[in-house]
Amino acid sequence: MNESHEAHAACWVTIEVNGVEHKKSVQPRVHLVDFLRENLDMRTVRAGCEHGVCGSCTVRLDGDIVRGCLVLAVQADGGTVETIDAASDRGDLLELQHAFHAHNALQCGFCTSGMLFTAAALIEEKPDATRADVREYMSGNYCRCTGYHAIIDAICSVLEARRQRRAEGSCGHAAPVVAGSDEILPHEETIDGSA
């Protein structure tokens, strides 16, 4: 076998995704987003720009927010990946999902999973973020439909609600009291990123 052929030979990776370990054979140049979509059929992780600028492929890798199109699957070997699916299943995104719905921050749904996941990271990292902080933090996520104002409004409303709960002495991360929150949200596929 010649050297150039060996460089492109498939290799095995073991990656824990949403709490489940997966061992798969991949080509060395396969990106994490493609591994998740093609090998694991995870459609909530979107392949958008493939240059790291749109944010549709946002995931957590070993706890850090990363763009799945900028990380090779072999770089994630031995790592832990979390997608919006796991965060949504735990209910971590419920308050944001309700806010996105209430502020009409949803349109086609293509960017929603990346937006929600990035917004959740922002709220976790910067609970006292200002509107300017939100705009800057979210600037790496593109939305072709909403014009961003509704998205920023939704995120700021969650930040403000949590600040108020902290000031009142309750847990800043408590589930929101939302009228009808026990009901299924309209356009559920859009709001959970599966549209």
Coordinates of N, CA and C in Angstrom, one line a residue:
M1 N 0.8 -1.2 0.0 CA 0.0 0.0 0.0 C 0.9 1.2 0.0
N2 N 0.6 2.2 -0.9 CA 1.4 3.4 -0.9 C 1.1 4.4 0.2
E3 N 1.9 5.3 0.4 CA 1.8 6.3 1.5 C 0.5 7.1 1.5
S4 N 0.2 7.6 0.3 CA -1.0 8.5 0.1 C -2.3 7.7 0.4
H5 N -2.3 6.4 0.1 CA -3.5 5.6 0.4 C -3.6 5.3 1.9
E6 N -2.5 5.1 2.5 CA -2.5 4.9 4.0 C -3.0 6.1 4.7
A7 N -2.7 7.3 4.2 CA -3.2 8.5 4.9 C -4.7 8.7 4.9
H8 N -5.4 8.0 4.0 CA -6.8 8.1 3.9 C -7.5 6.9 4.4
A9 N -6.8 5.9 5.0 CA -7.5 4.7 5.5 C -8.4 5.1 6.7
A10 N -9.5 4.4 6.8 CA -10.4 4.6 7.9 C -9.8 4.2 9.2
C11 N -10.3 4.9 10.2 CA -9.8 4.6 11.6 C -11.0 4.5 12.5
W12 N -10.8 3.9 13.6 CA -11.9 3.7 14.6 C -11.9 4.8 15.6
V13 N -13.0 5.3 15.9 CA -13.2 6.3 17.0 C -14.2 5.8 18.0
T14 N -14.0 6.2 19.2 CA -15.0 5.9 20.3 C -15.4 7.2 20.9
I15 N -16.7 7.6 20.7 CA -17.2 8.9 21.2 C -18.5 8.6 21.9
E16 N -18.5 9.2 23.1 CA -19.7 9.1 23.9 C -20.6 10.3 23.5
V17 N -21.8 10.0 23.0 CA -22.7 11.0 22.5 C -24.0 10.9 23.3
N18 N -24.3 11.9 24.0 CA -25.6 12.0 24.9 C -25.7 10.8 25.8
G19 N -24.5 10.4 26.4 CA -24.5 9.4 27.4 C -24.4 8.0 26.8
V20 N -24.3 7.8 25.5 CA -24.2 6.5 24.9 C -22.9 6.4 24.1
E21 N -22.1 5.4 24.4 CA -20.8 5.2 23.7 C -21.0 4.6 22.3
H22 N -20.3 5.2 21.3 CA -20.4 4.8 20.0 C -19.0 4.5 19.5
K23 N -18.8 3.3 18.9 CA -17.5 3.0 18.3 C -17.8 2.8 16.8
K24 N -17.2 3.6 16.0 CA -17.4 3.6 14.6 C -16.1 3.8 13.8
S25 N -16.2 3.3 12.6 CA -15.1 3.5 11.6 C -15.4 4.7 10.8
V26 N -14.4 5.6 10.7 CA -14.6 6.9 10.0 C -13.3 7.2 9.2
Q27 N -13.5 7.9 8.1 CA -12.4 8.5 7.4 C -11.7 9.6 8.3
P28 N -10.4 9.8 8.2 CA -9.8 10.8 9.1 C -10.3 12.2 8.9
R29 N -10.8 12.5 7.7 CA -11.2 13.9 7.4 C -12.7 14.1 7.6
V30 N -13.4 13.2 8.2 CA -14.8 13.4 8.5 C -15.0 14.3 9.7
H31 N -15.8 15.3 9.5 CA -16.1 16.3 10.6 C -17.1 15.7 11.6
L32 N -17.0 16.2 12.8 CA -17.9 15.8 13.9 C -19.4 15.9 13.5
V33 N -19.7 17.0 12.9 CA -21.1 17.2 12.4 C -21.6 16.1 11.5
D34 N -20.7 15.7 10.6 CA -21.0 14.7 9.6 C -21.1 13.3 10.3
F35 N -20.2 13.1 11.2 CA -20.2 11.8 12.0 C -21.6 11.7 12.7
L36 N -22.0 12.8 13.4 CA -23.2 12.8 14.1 C -24.4 12.6 13.2
R37 N -24.4 13.2 12.1 CA -25.6 13.1 11.2 C -25.6 11.8 10.4
E38 N -24.4 11.5 9.8 CA -24.4 10.3 8.9 C -24.2 9.0 9.7
N39 N -23.4 9.0 10.7 CA -23.2 7.7 11.4 C -24.2 7.4 12.5
L40 N -24.7 8.5 13.1 CA -25.6 8.3 14.2 C -27.0 8.8 13.9
D41 N -27.3 9.4 12.7 CA -28.6 9.8 12.3 C -29.1 10.9 13.2
M42 N -28.3 11.8 13.7 CA -28.7 12.9 14.5 C -29.0 14.1 13.7
R43 N -30.3 14.3 13.4 CA -30.7 15.4 12.5 C -30.8 16.8 13.1
T44 N -30.8 16.8 14.5 CA -30.9 18.1 15.1 C -29.6 18.9 15.1
V45 N -28.5 18.2 14.8 CA -27.3 18.9 14.6 C -27.2 19.2 13.1
R46 N -27.2 20.4 12.7 CA -27.3 20.8 11.3 C -26.0 21.0 10.7
A47 N -25.9 20.7 9.4 CA -24.7 21.1 8.6 C -25.1 22.3 7.7
G48 N -24.6 23.4 8.1 CA -25.0 24.7 7.5 C -23.9 25.2 6.6
C49 N -23.0 26.1 7.1 CA -22.0 26.7 6.3 C -20.8 25.9 6.0
E50 N -20.5 25.0 7.0 CA -19.3 24.1 7.0 C -18.0 24.9 7.1
H51 N -18.1 26.1 7.6 CA -16.9 27.0 7.8 C -16.9 27.5 9.2
G52 N -17.8 27.1 10.1 CA -17.8 27.6 11.5 C -18.4 28.9 11.8
V53 N -19.1 29.4 10.8 CA -19.7 30.8 11.0 C -21.2 30.8 11.3
C54 N -21.9 29.8 11.0 CA -23.4 29.9 11.1 C -23.9 29.4 12.5
G55 N -23.2 28.5 13.1 CA -23.6 28.0 14.5 C -24.6 26.9 14.4
S56 N -25.1 26.4 13.3 CA -26.1 25.4 13.2 C -25.6 24.1 13.7
C57 N -24.3 23.8 13.7 CA -23.8 22.6 14.1 C -23.2 22.6 15.5
T58 N -23.7 23.5 16.4 CA -23.2 23.7 17.7 C -23.5 22.5 18.6
V59 N -22.4 22.0 19.3 CA -22.5 20.9 20.2 C -21.5 21.2 21.4
R60 N -21.6 20.4 22.4 CA -20.6 20.5 23.5 C -19.7 19.3 23.3
L61 N -18.4 19.6 23.4 CA -17.4 18.5 23.3 C -16.6 18.6 24.6
D62 N -16.6 17.6 25.4 CA -16.0 17.6 26.7 C -16.3 18.9 27.5
G63 N -17.6 19.3 27.4 CA -18.1 20.4 28.2 C -18.0 21.8 27.5
D64 N -17.2 21.9 26.4 CA -17.0 23.2 25.7 C -17.9 23.3 24.5
I65 N -18.5 24.4 24.3 CA -19.3 24.7 23.1 C -18.3 24.7 21.9
V66 N -18.6 23.9 20.9 CA -17.8 23.9 19.7 C -18.7 23.9 18.4
R67 N -18.1 24.2 17.3 CA -18.8 24.0 16.0 C -18.4 22.7 15.5
G68 N -19.4 21.8 15.3 CA -19.1 20.5 14.8 C -18.5 20.4 13.4
C69 N -18.6 21.5 12.6 CA -18.0 21.5 11.3 C -16.5 21.8 11.3
L70 N -16.0 22.3 12.5 CA -14.6 22.6 12.6 C -13.8 21.6 13.4
V71 N -14.5 20.6 13.9 CA -13.8 19.5 14.6 C -13.9 18.2 13.9
L72 N -12.8 17.5 13.7 CA -12.8 16.2 13.0 C -13.3 15.2 14.0
A73 N -13.9 14.2 13.5 CA -14.4 13.1 14.4 C -13.2 12.5 15.1
V74 N -12.1 12.3 14.5 CA -10.9 11.7 15.1 C -10.4 12.6 16.3
Q75 N -10.6 13.9 16.2 CA -10.3 14.8 17.3 C -11.2 14.6 18.5
A76 N -12.4 14.1 18.3 CA -13.3 13.9 19.4 C -13.2 12.4 20.0
D77 N -12.3 11.6 19.4 CA -12.1 10.3 19.8 C -11.8 10.2 21.3
G78 N -12.5 9.4 22.1 CA -12.3 9.4 23.5 C -13.1 10.4 24.3
G79 N -13.7 11.3 23.5 CA -14.4 12.5 24.2 C -15.9 12.2 24.4
T80 N -16.5 13.2 25.0 CA -17.9 13.2 25.3 C -18.6 14.4 24.6
V81 N -19.6 14.0 23.8 CA -20.3 15.0 23.0 C -21.7 15.1 23.5
E82 N -22.2 16.3 23.7 CA -23.6 16.5 24.0 C -24.3 17.3 22.9
T83 N -25.4 16.9 22.5 CA -26.2 17.6 21.5 C -27.4 18.3 22.1
I84 N -28.1 19.0 21.4 CA -29.4 19.7 21.9 C -30.4 18.6 22.3
D85 N -30.3 17.4 21.8 CA -31.2 16.3 22.1 C -31.1 16.0 23.6
A86 N -29.9 15.9 24.1 CA -29.8 15.5 25.6 C -30.2 16.7 26.4
A87 N -29.8 17.9 26.1 CA -30.2 19.1 26.9 C -31.7 19.2 26.9
S88 N -32.4 19.0 25.7 CA -33.8 19.1 25.6 C -34.5 18.0 26.4
D89 N -34.0 16.8 26.4 CA -34.6 15.7 27.1 C -34.5 15.9 28.6
R90 N -33.5 16.6 29.1 CA -33.4 16.9 30.5 C -34.2 18.0 30.9
G91 N -34.8 18.8 30.0 CA -35.6 20.0 30.3 C -34.7 21.2 30.5
D92 N -33.4 21.1 30.2 CA -32.5 22.3 30.4 C -32.9 23.5 29.5
L93 N -33.6 23.2 28.4 CA -33.9 24.3 27.4 C -35.3 24.8 27.5
L94 N -36.1 24.2 28.4 CA -37.6 24.5 28.4 C -37.8 26.0 28.5
E95 N -37.2 26.6 29.4 CA -37.4 28.1 29.6 C -37.0 28.9 28.4
L96 N -35.9 28.5 27.7 CA -35.6 29.2 26.5 C -36.5 28.9 25.4
Q97 N -37.0 27.6 25.3 CA -38.0 27.2 24.3 C -39.2 28.0 24.4
H98 N -39.7 28.2 25.6 CA -40.9 29.0 25.9 C -40.7 30.4 25.5
A99 N -39.5 31.0 25.8 CA -39.2 32.4 25.5 C -39.1 32.6 24.0
F100 N -38.5 31.6 23.3 CA -38.4 31.7 21.8 C -39.8 31.8 21.3
H101 N -40.7 30.9 21.8 CA -42.1 30.9 21.3 C -42.8 32.2 21.6
A102 N -42.7 32.6 22.8 CA -43.4 33.8 23.3 C -42.9 35.1 22.5
H103 N -41.7 35.1 22.1 CA -41.1 36.3 21.5 C -41.1 36.1 19.9
N104 N -41.7 35.1 19.4 CA -41.7 34.8 18.0 C -40.3 34.8 17.4
A105 N -39.5 34.1 18.1 CA -38.1 34.0 17.7 C -37.8 32.7 16.8
L106 N -38.9 32.2 16.3 CA -38.8 31.0 15.5 C -39.4 31.2 14.1
Q107 N -38.7 30.7 13.1 CA -39.3 30.8 11.8 C -39.2 29.4 11.2
C108 N -38.2 29.2 10.3 CA -38.1 27.9 9.6 C -37.6 26.8 10.5
G109 N -36.8 27.1 11.6 CA -36.3 26.2 12.5 C -34.9 25.6 12.2
F110 N -34.3 26.0 11.1 CA -33.0 25.4 10.7 C -32.0 25.8 11.8
C111 N -32.0 27.1 12.2 CA -30.9 27.6 13.1 C -31.3 27.3 14.6
T112 N -32.5 26.9 14.9 CA -33.0 26.9 16.2 C -32.1 26.1 17.2
S113 N -31.7 24.9 16.8 CA -31.0 24.0 17.7 C -29.7 24.7 18.1
G114 N -29.0 25.3 17.1 CA -27.7 26.0 17.4 C -28.0 27.2 18.3
M115 N -29.0 28.0 18.0 CA -29.4 29.2 18.7 C -29.7 28.8 20.2
L116 N -30.5 27.8 20.4 CA -30.9 27.4 21.8 C -29.7 26.9 22.5
F117 N -28.9 26.1 21.9 CA -27.7 25.5 22.6 C -26.7 26.6 23.0
T118 N -26.5 27.5 22.0 CA -25.5 28.6 22.3 C -26.1 29.6 23.4
A119 N -27.4 29.8 23.3 CA -28.1 30.7 24.3 C -28.0 30.1 25.7
A120 N -28.2 28.8 25.8 CA -28.1 28.1 27.1 C -26.7 28.2 27.6
A121 N -25.7 28.1 26.8 CA -24.3 28.2 27.2 C -24.0 29.7 27.7
L122 N -24.5 30.6 27.0 CA -24.4 32.0 27.4 C -25.0 32.3 28.8
I123 N -26.2 31.8 29.0 CA -26.9 32.0 30.3 C -26.2 31.3 31.4
E124 N -25.6 30.1 31.1 CA -24.8 29.4 32.1 C -23.5 30.2 32.5
E125 N -22.8 30.6 31.4 CA -21.5 31.3 31.6 C -21.7 32.7 32.1
K126 N -22.7 33.4 31.7 CA -22.8 34.9 32.0 C -24.3 35.2 32.5
P127 N -24.6 34.8 33.7 CA -26.0 35.0 34.1 C -26.4 36.4 34.3
D128 N -25.4 37.3 34.3 CA -25.7 38.8 34.4 C -25.4 39.5 33.1
A129 N -25.5 38.8 32.0 CA -25.2 39.3 30.7 C -26.1 40.5 30.4
T130 N -25.6 41.5 29.7 CA -26.4 42.6 29.3 C -26.9 42.3 27.8
R131 N -27.8 43.1 27.3 CA -28.3 43.0 26.0 C -27.1 43.0 25.0
A132 N -26.1 43.9 25.2 CA -25.0 44.0 24.4 C -24.1 42.7 24.4
D133 N -24.0 42.1 25.6 CA -23.3 40.8 25.8 C -24.0 39.7 25.0
V134 N -25.3 39.7 25.1 CA -26.1 38.7 24.3 C -25.9 38.8 22.8
R135 N -26.0 40.1 22.3 CA -25.8 40.3 20.9 C -24.4 39.8 20.5
E136 N -23.4 40.1 21.3 CA -22.0 39.7 20.9 C -21.8 38.2 21.0
Y137 N -22.3 37.6 22.0 CA -22.2 36.1 22.2 C -22.9 35.4 21.1
M138 N -24.1 35.9 20.7 CA -24.9 35.2 19.7 C -24.5 35.5 18.3
S139 N -23.5 36.4 18.1 CA -23.1 36.9 16.8 C -22.5 35.8 15.9
G140 N -22.2 34.7 16.5 CA -21.6 33.5 15.7 C -22.7 32.6 15.2
N141 N -24.0 32.9 15.5 CA -25.1 32.1 15.0 C -25.9 32.9 14.0
Y142 N -26.1 32.4 12.8 CA -26.9 33.0 11.8 C -28.3 32.6 11.8
C143 N -29.2 33.5 11.5 CA -30.6 33.2 11.3 C -31.0 34.1 10.1
R144 N -31.5 33.4 9.1 CA -31.9 34.1 7.8 C -33.3 34.6 7.9
C145 N -34.1 34.2 8.9 CA -35.5 34.5 8.9 C -35.9 35.6 9.9
T146 N -35.4 35.6 11.1 CA -36.0 36.5 12.1 C -35.5 37.9 12.3
G147 N -34.3 38.2 11.8 CA -33.8 39.5 12.0 C -33.1 39.7 13.3
Y148 N -33.0 38.6 14.1 CA -32.3 38.6 15.4 C -33.0 39.3 16.6
H149 N -33.8 40.3 16.4 CA -34.3 41.1 17.5 C -35.1 40.2 18.4
A150 N -36.0 39.3 17.8 CA -36.8 38.4 18.6 C -36.0 37.4 19.4
I151 N -34.9 37.0 18.8 CA -34.0 36.0 19.4 C -33.3 36.7 20.6
I152 N -32.8 37.9 20.4 CA -32.2 38.6 21.5 C -33.2 38.9 22.6
D153 N -34.4 39.3 22.2 CA -35.4 39.6 23.2 C -35.8 38.3 24.1
A154 N -35.9 37.2 23.4 CA -36.2 35.9 24.1 C -35.1 35.6 25.1
I155 N -33.8 35.7 24.7 CA -32.7 35.4 25.6 C -32.7 36.3 26.8
C156 N -32.8 37.6 26.5 CA -32.8 38.6 27.5 C -34.0 38.4 28.5
S157 N -35.1 38.0 28.0 CA -36.2 37.7 28.9 C -35.9 36.6 29.9
V158 N -35.2 35.6 29.5 CA -34.8 34.5 30.3 C -33.8 35.0 31.4
L159 N -32.8 35.7 30.9 CA -31.8 36.3 31.8 C -32.5 37.1 32.9
E160 N -33.4 38.0 32.5 CA -34.1 38.9 33.4 C -34.9 38.1 34.4
A161 N -35.6 37.1 33.9 CA -36.5 36.3 34.8 C -35.6 35.5 35.8
R162 N -34.5 35.1 35.4 CA -33.6 34.4 36.4 C -33.0 35.4 37.4
R163 N -32.6 36.6 36.9 CA -32.1 37.6 37.8 C -33.2 37.9 38.9
Q164 N -34.4 38.0 38.4 CA -35.5 38.4 39.4 C -35.7 37.2 40.4
R165 N -35.6 36.0 39.9 CA -35.7 34.9 40.9 C -34.6 34.8 41.9
R166 N -33.4 35.1 41.4 CA -32.2 35.2 42.3 C -32.4 36.3 43.3
A167 N -32.9 37.4 42.9 CA -33.1 38.6 43.8 C -34.1 38.3 44.9
E168 N -35.1 37.4 44.5 CA -36.2 37.0 45.4 C -35.7 35.9 46.3
G169 N -34.5 35.4 46.1 CA -34.0 34.3 46.9 C -34.3 32.9 46.5
S170 N -35.0 32.8 45.3 CA -35.2 31.5 44.8 C -34.1 31.1 43.8
C171 N -34.0 29.9 43.5 CA -33.0 29.4 42.6 C -33.1 30.1 41.2
G172 N -32.0 30.6 40.8 CA -32.0 31.3 39.5 C -32.3 30.4 38.3
H173 N -32.2 29.1 38.5 CA -32.3 28.2 37.4 C -33.7 27.4 37.6
A174 N -34.5 27.8 38.4 CA -35.8 27.1 38.6 C -36.6 27.2 37.3
A175 N -37.5 26.2 37.2 CA -38.3 26.2 36.0 C -39.3 27.4 36.0
P176 N -39.5 28.0 34.9 CA -40.3 29.2 34.8 C -41.8 28.8 35.1
V177 N -42.5 29.8 35.5 CA -44.0 29.7 35.6 C -44.5 30.3 34.3
V178 N -45.0 29.5 33.4 CA -45.4 29.9 32.2 C -46.8 29.4 32.0
A179 N -47.8 30.3 31.6 CA -49.1 29.9 31.4 C -49.2 28.8 30.4
G180 N -49.8 27.7 30.7 CA -49.9 26.6 29.7 C -48.6 25.9 29.5
S181 N -47.6 26.0 30.4 CA -46.3 25.4 30.2 C -46.4 23.8 30.2
D182 N -47.5 23.3 30.8 CA -47.6 21.9 30.8 C -48.2 21.3 29.5
E183 N -48.5 22.2 28.6 CA -49.1 21.8 27.3 C -47.9 21.7 26.3
I184 N -48.1 21.0 25.3 CA -47.1 20.9 24.2 C -47.1 22.2 23.5
L185 N -45.9 22.7 23.2 CA -45.8 24.0 22.5 C -46.2 23.8 21.1
P186 N -46.8 24.8 20.5 CA -47.1 24.8 19.1 C -45.8 24.7 18.3
H187 N -45.8 24.1 17.2 CA -44.6 24.0 16.3 C -43.5 23.3 17.1
E188 N -43.8 22.2 17.8 CA -42.8 21.6 18.6 C -41.6 21.2 17.8
E189 N -41.7 20.8 16.6 CA -40.5 20.4 15.8 C -39.6 21.5 15.6
T190 N -40.2 22.7 15.4 CA -39.3 23.9 15.2 C -38.6 24.3 16.5
I191 N -39.3 24.3 17.6 CA -38.8 24.7 18.9 C -37.8 23.8 19.5
D192 N -37.8 22.5 19.1 CA -36.8 21.6 19.7 C -35.7 21.3 18.7
G193 N -35.7 22.0 17.6 CA -34.6 21.9 16.6 C -34.7 20.7 15.7
S194 N -35.8 20.0 15.7 CA -35.9 18.8 14.8 C -36.6 19.1 13.5
A195 N -37.1 20.4 13.3 CA -37.7 20.7 12.0 C -36.8 20.6 10.9

